[in-house]
């Protein structure tokens, strides 16, 4: 029997902060433009104390082989294994392709509670990094209690905008971080994050990092945008 297990490209240090760049389905970061887009971005261990992961669309995940120093995540995963499933993405396939983890239940791709629970449990068995997205505090609590190791809080109304989650929802971040800690999970936050201050405020409120899309993918220089999120000197 084949035993699938995920070997991490990014540092295994569980104290590292985490930055996940969700490239979504933007024209610039997808398909024929994806190779040049990813080629310019920092490697996953480029910044001490940080792990950077790139959540790419399904068509572009094969690039993990081409960029072994970058940790690729999927934007969605299903809990099924190999078999007669149409349009599904299994953890087994992701692991065999060198993919390090996946988002699940993003606001733009919501799935059932049953799928989330099955995926959390399977990810634990396979040592696969699953990031369960939550739209509010109740969902953060539910997923942390279900055993998600990483929960991403993203208020949907702020996604893609210029007001960051850390400006608009500091109280929720603080409560969500405390709930995650109590359950042995870590919290990252996303929506509207564009600057180092957005990230550092989130960390000060108890989060372990950020989940960012437009602030990097649509920036004039995505590589500098990532560096500036992490490094205050560059903002
Ligand atoms: O998954 C990240 C995302 O939904 C946040 O998007 O564009 O507000 O950084 P954005």
PDB file of N, CA, C and O and ligand atoms in Angstrom, residues 22 24 26 103 106 108 154 158-161 190-194 211-215, ligand 1:
ATOM      1  N   UNK A  22      -2.333  34.094  -1.865  1.00  0.00           N
ATOM      2  CA  UNK A  22      -3.351  33.416  -2.676  1.00  0.00           C
ATOM      3  C   UNK A  22      -3.380  34.096  -4.041  1.00  0.00           C
ATOM      4  O   UNK A  22      -3.809  35.248  -4.152  1.00  0.00           O
ATOM      5  N   UNK A  24      -5.204  33.383  -6.480  1.00  0.00           N
ATOM      6  CA  UNK A  24      -6.584  33.342  -7.002  1.00  0.00           C
ATOM      7  C   UNK A  24      -6.594  32.950  -8.485  1.00  0.00           C
ATOM      8  O   UNK A  24      -5.823  32.084  -8.908  1.00  0.00           O
ATOM      9  N   UNK A  26      -6.302  35.407 -10.941  1.00  0.00           N
ATOM     10  CA  UNK A  26      -5.948  36.650 -11.631  1.00  0.00           C
ATOM     11  C   UNK A  26      -5.190  36.329 -12.919  1.00  0.00           C
ATOM     12  O   UNK A  26      -4.390  35.377 -12.975  1.00  0.00           O
ATOM     13  N   UNK A 103      -5.644  25.566   1.050  1.00  0.00           N
ATOM     14  CA  UNK A 103      -6.774  26.254   1.662  1.00  0.00           C
ATOM     15  C   UNK A 103      -7.990  25.350   1.490  1.00  0.00           C
ATOM     16  O   UNK A 103      -8.037  24.518   0.597  1.00  0.00           O
ATOM     17  N   UNK A 106     -12.550  28.620   1.337  1.00  0.00           N
ATOM     18  CA  UNK A 106     -12.377  30.062   1.088  1.00  0.00           C
ATOM     19  C   UNK A 106     -13.750  30.667   0.782  1.00  0.00           C
ATOM     20  O   UNK A 106     -14.623  29.991   0.233  1.00  0.00           O
ATOM     21  N   UNK A 108     -14.680  32.386  -1.479  1.00  0.00           N
ATOM     22  CA  UNK A 108     -15.017  32.297  -2.904  1.00  0.00           C
ATOM     23  C   UNK A 108     -15.186  30.840  -3.353  1.00  0.00           C
ATOM     24  O   UNK A 108     -15.390  30.575  -4.549  1.00  0.00           O
ATOM     25  N   UNK A 154     -11.193  35.528   7.516  1.00  0.00           N
ATOM     26  CA  UNK A 154     -11.307  36.535   6.455  1.00  0.00           C
ATOM     27  C   UNK A 154     -12.749  37.031   6.371  1.00  0.00           C
ATOM     28  O   UNK A 154     -13.624  36.314   5.877  1.00  0.00           O
ATOM     29  N   UNK A 158     -14.528  42.488   3.282  1.00  0.00           N
ATOM     30  CA  UNK A 158     -13.273  43.263   3.168  1.00  0.00           C
ATOM     31  C   UNK A 158     -12.326  42.693   2.116  1.00  0.00           C
ATOM     32  O   UNK A 158     -11.303  43.292   1.794  1.00  0.00           O
ATOM     33  N   UNK A 159     -12.665  41.524   1.587  1.00  0.00           N
ATOM     34  CA  UNK A 159     -11.772  40.872   0.619  1.00  0.00           C
ATOM     35  C   UNK A 159     -11.668  41.719  -0.651  1.00  0.00           C
ATOM     36  O   UNK A 159     -12.674  42.164  -1.195  1.00  0.00           O
ATOM     37  N   UNK A 160     -10.424  41.954  -1.070  1.00  0.00           N
ATOM     38  CA  UNK A 160     -10.181  42.703  -2.306  1.00  0.00           C
ATOM     39  C   UNK A 160     -10.256  44.205  -2.133  1.00  0.00           C
ATOM     40  O   UNK A 160     -10.044  44.954  -3.089  1.00  0.00           O
ATOM     41  N   UNK A 161     -10.515  44.674  -0.927  1.00  0.00           N
ATOM     42  CA  UNK A 161     -10.649  46.118  -0.704  1.00  0.00           C
ATOM     43  C   UNK A 161      -9.395  46.731  -0.099  1.00  0.00           C
ATOM     44  O   UNK A 161      -8.350  46.093  -0.008  1.00  0.00           O
ATOM     45  N   UNK A 190      -6.833  37.483   6.933  1.00  0.00           N
ATOM     46  CA  UNK A 190      -6.752  38.027   5.583  1.00  0.00           C
ATOM     47  C   UNK A 190      -7.911  38.945   5.287  1.00  0.00           C
ATOM     48  O   UNK A 190      -8.895  39.000   6.037  1.00  0.00           O
ATOM     49  N   UNK A 191      -7.797  39.644   4.179  1.00  0.00           N
ATOM     50  CA  UNK A 191      -8.762  40.589   3.610  1.00  0.00           C
ATOM     51  C   UNK A 191      -8.227  42.012   3.744  1.00  0.00           C
ATOM     52  O   UNK A 191      -8.046  42.520   4.848  1.00  0.00           O
ATOM     53  N   UNK A 192      -7.936  42.594   2.588  1.00  0.00           N
ATOM     54  CA  UNK A 192      -7.510  43.992   2.525  1.00  0.00           C
ATOM     55  C   UNK A 192      -6.100  44.272   3.016  1.00  0.00           C
ATOM     56  O   UNK A 192      -5.709  45.429   3.150  1.00  0.00           O
ATOM     57  N   UNK A 193      -5.320  43.217   3.275  1.00  0.00           N
ATOM     58  CA  UNK A 193      -3.964  43.444   3.802  1.00  0.00           C
ATOM     59  C   UNK A 193      -3.049  43.944   2.677  1.00  0.00           C
ATOM     60  O   UNK A 193      -2.921  43.300   1.639  1.00  0.00           O
ATOM     61  N   UNK A 194      -2.428  45.100   2.940  1.00  0.00           N
ATOM     62  CA  UNK A 194      -1.574  45.689   1.897  1.00  0.00           C
ATOM     63  C   UNK A 194      -0.211  46.131   2.437  1.00  0.00           C
ATOM     64  O   UNK A 194       0.705  46.333   1.654  1.00  0.00           O
ATOM     65  N   UNK A 211      -2.942  36.167   5.160  1.00  0.00           N
ATOM     66  CA  UNK A 211      -3.357  35.548   3.893  1.00  0.00           C
ATOM     67  C   UNK A 211      -3.685  36.714   2.957  1.00  0.00           C
ATOM     68  O   UNK A 211      -4.603  37.485   3.228  1.00  0.00           O
ATOM     69  N   UNK A 212      -2.906  36.836   1.884  1.00  0.00           N
ATOM     70  CA  UNK A 212      -2.958  38.052   1.060  1.00  0.00           C
ATOM     71  C   UNK A 212      -3.121  37.690  -0.408  1.00  0.00           C
ATOM     72  O   UNK A 212      -2.466  36.750  -0.888  1.00  0.00           O
ATOM     73  N   UNK A 213      -3.949  38.445  -1.120  1.00  0.00           N
ATOM     74  CA  UNK A 213      -4.080  38.223  -2.568  1.00  0.00           C
ATOM     75  C   UNK A 213      -3.771  39.516  -3.322  1.00  0.00           C
ATOM     76  O   UNK A 213      -2.650  39.749  -3.767  1.00  0.00           O
ATOM     77  N   UNK A 214      -4.769  40.418  -3.456  1.00  0.00           N
ATOM     78  CA  UNK A 214      -4.601  41.582  -4.337  1.00  0.00           C
ATOM     79  C   UNK A 214      -3.424  42.469  -3.963  1.00  0.00           C
ATOM     80  O   UNK A 214      -2.787  43.053  -4.840  1.00  0.00           O
ATOM     81  N   UNK A 215      -3.101  42.567  -2.680  1.00  0.00           N
ATOM     82  CA  UNK A 215      -1.997  43.424  -2.242  1.00  0.00           C
ATOM     83  C   UNK A 215      -0.666  42.986  -2.830  1.00  0.00           C
ATOM     84  O   UNK A 215       0.263  43.788  -2.933  1.00  0.00           O
TER      85      UNK A 215
HETATM   86  O1  LIG B   1      -7.373  34.539   0.342  1.00  0.00           O
HETATM   87  C1  LIG B   1      -6.961  35.849   0.443  1.00  0.00           C
HETATM   88  C2  LIG B   1      -8.012  36.793   0.123  1.00  0.00           C
HETATM   89  O2  LIG B   1      -9.312  36.371   0.069  1.00  0.00           O
HETATM   90  C3  LIG B   1      -7.805  38.173   0.553  1.00  0.00           C
HETATM   91  O3  LIG B   1      -7.878  38.896  -0.620  1.00  0.00           O
HETATM   92  O4  LIG B   1      -7.320  40.685  -2.106  1.00  0.00           O
HETATM   93  O5  LIG B   1      -8.194  41.172   0.169  1.00  0.00           O
HETATM   94  O6  LIG B   1      -5.878  40.276  -0.099  1.00  0.00           O
HETATM   95  P1  LIG B   1      -7.285  40.343  -0.649  1.00  0.00           P
END
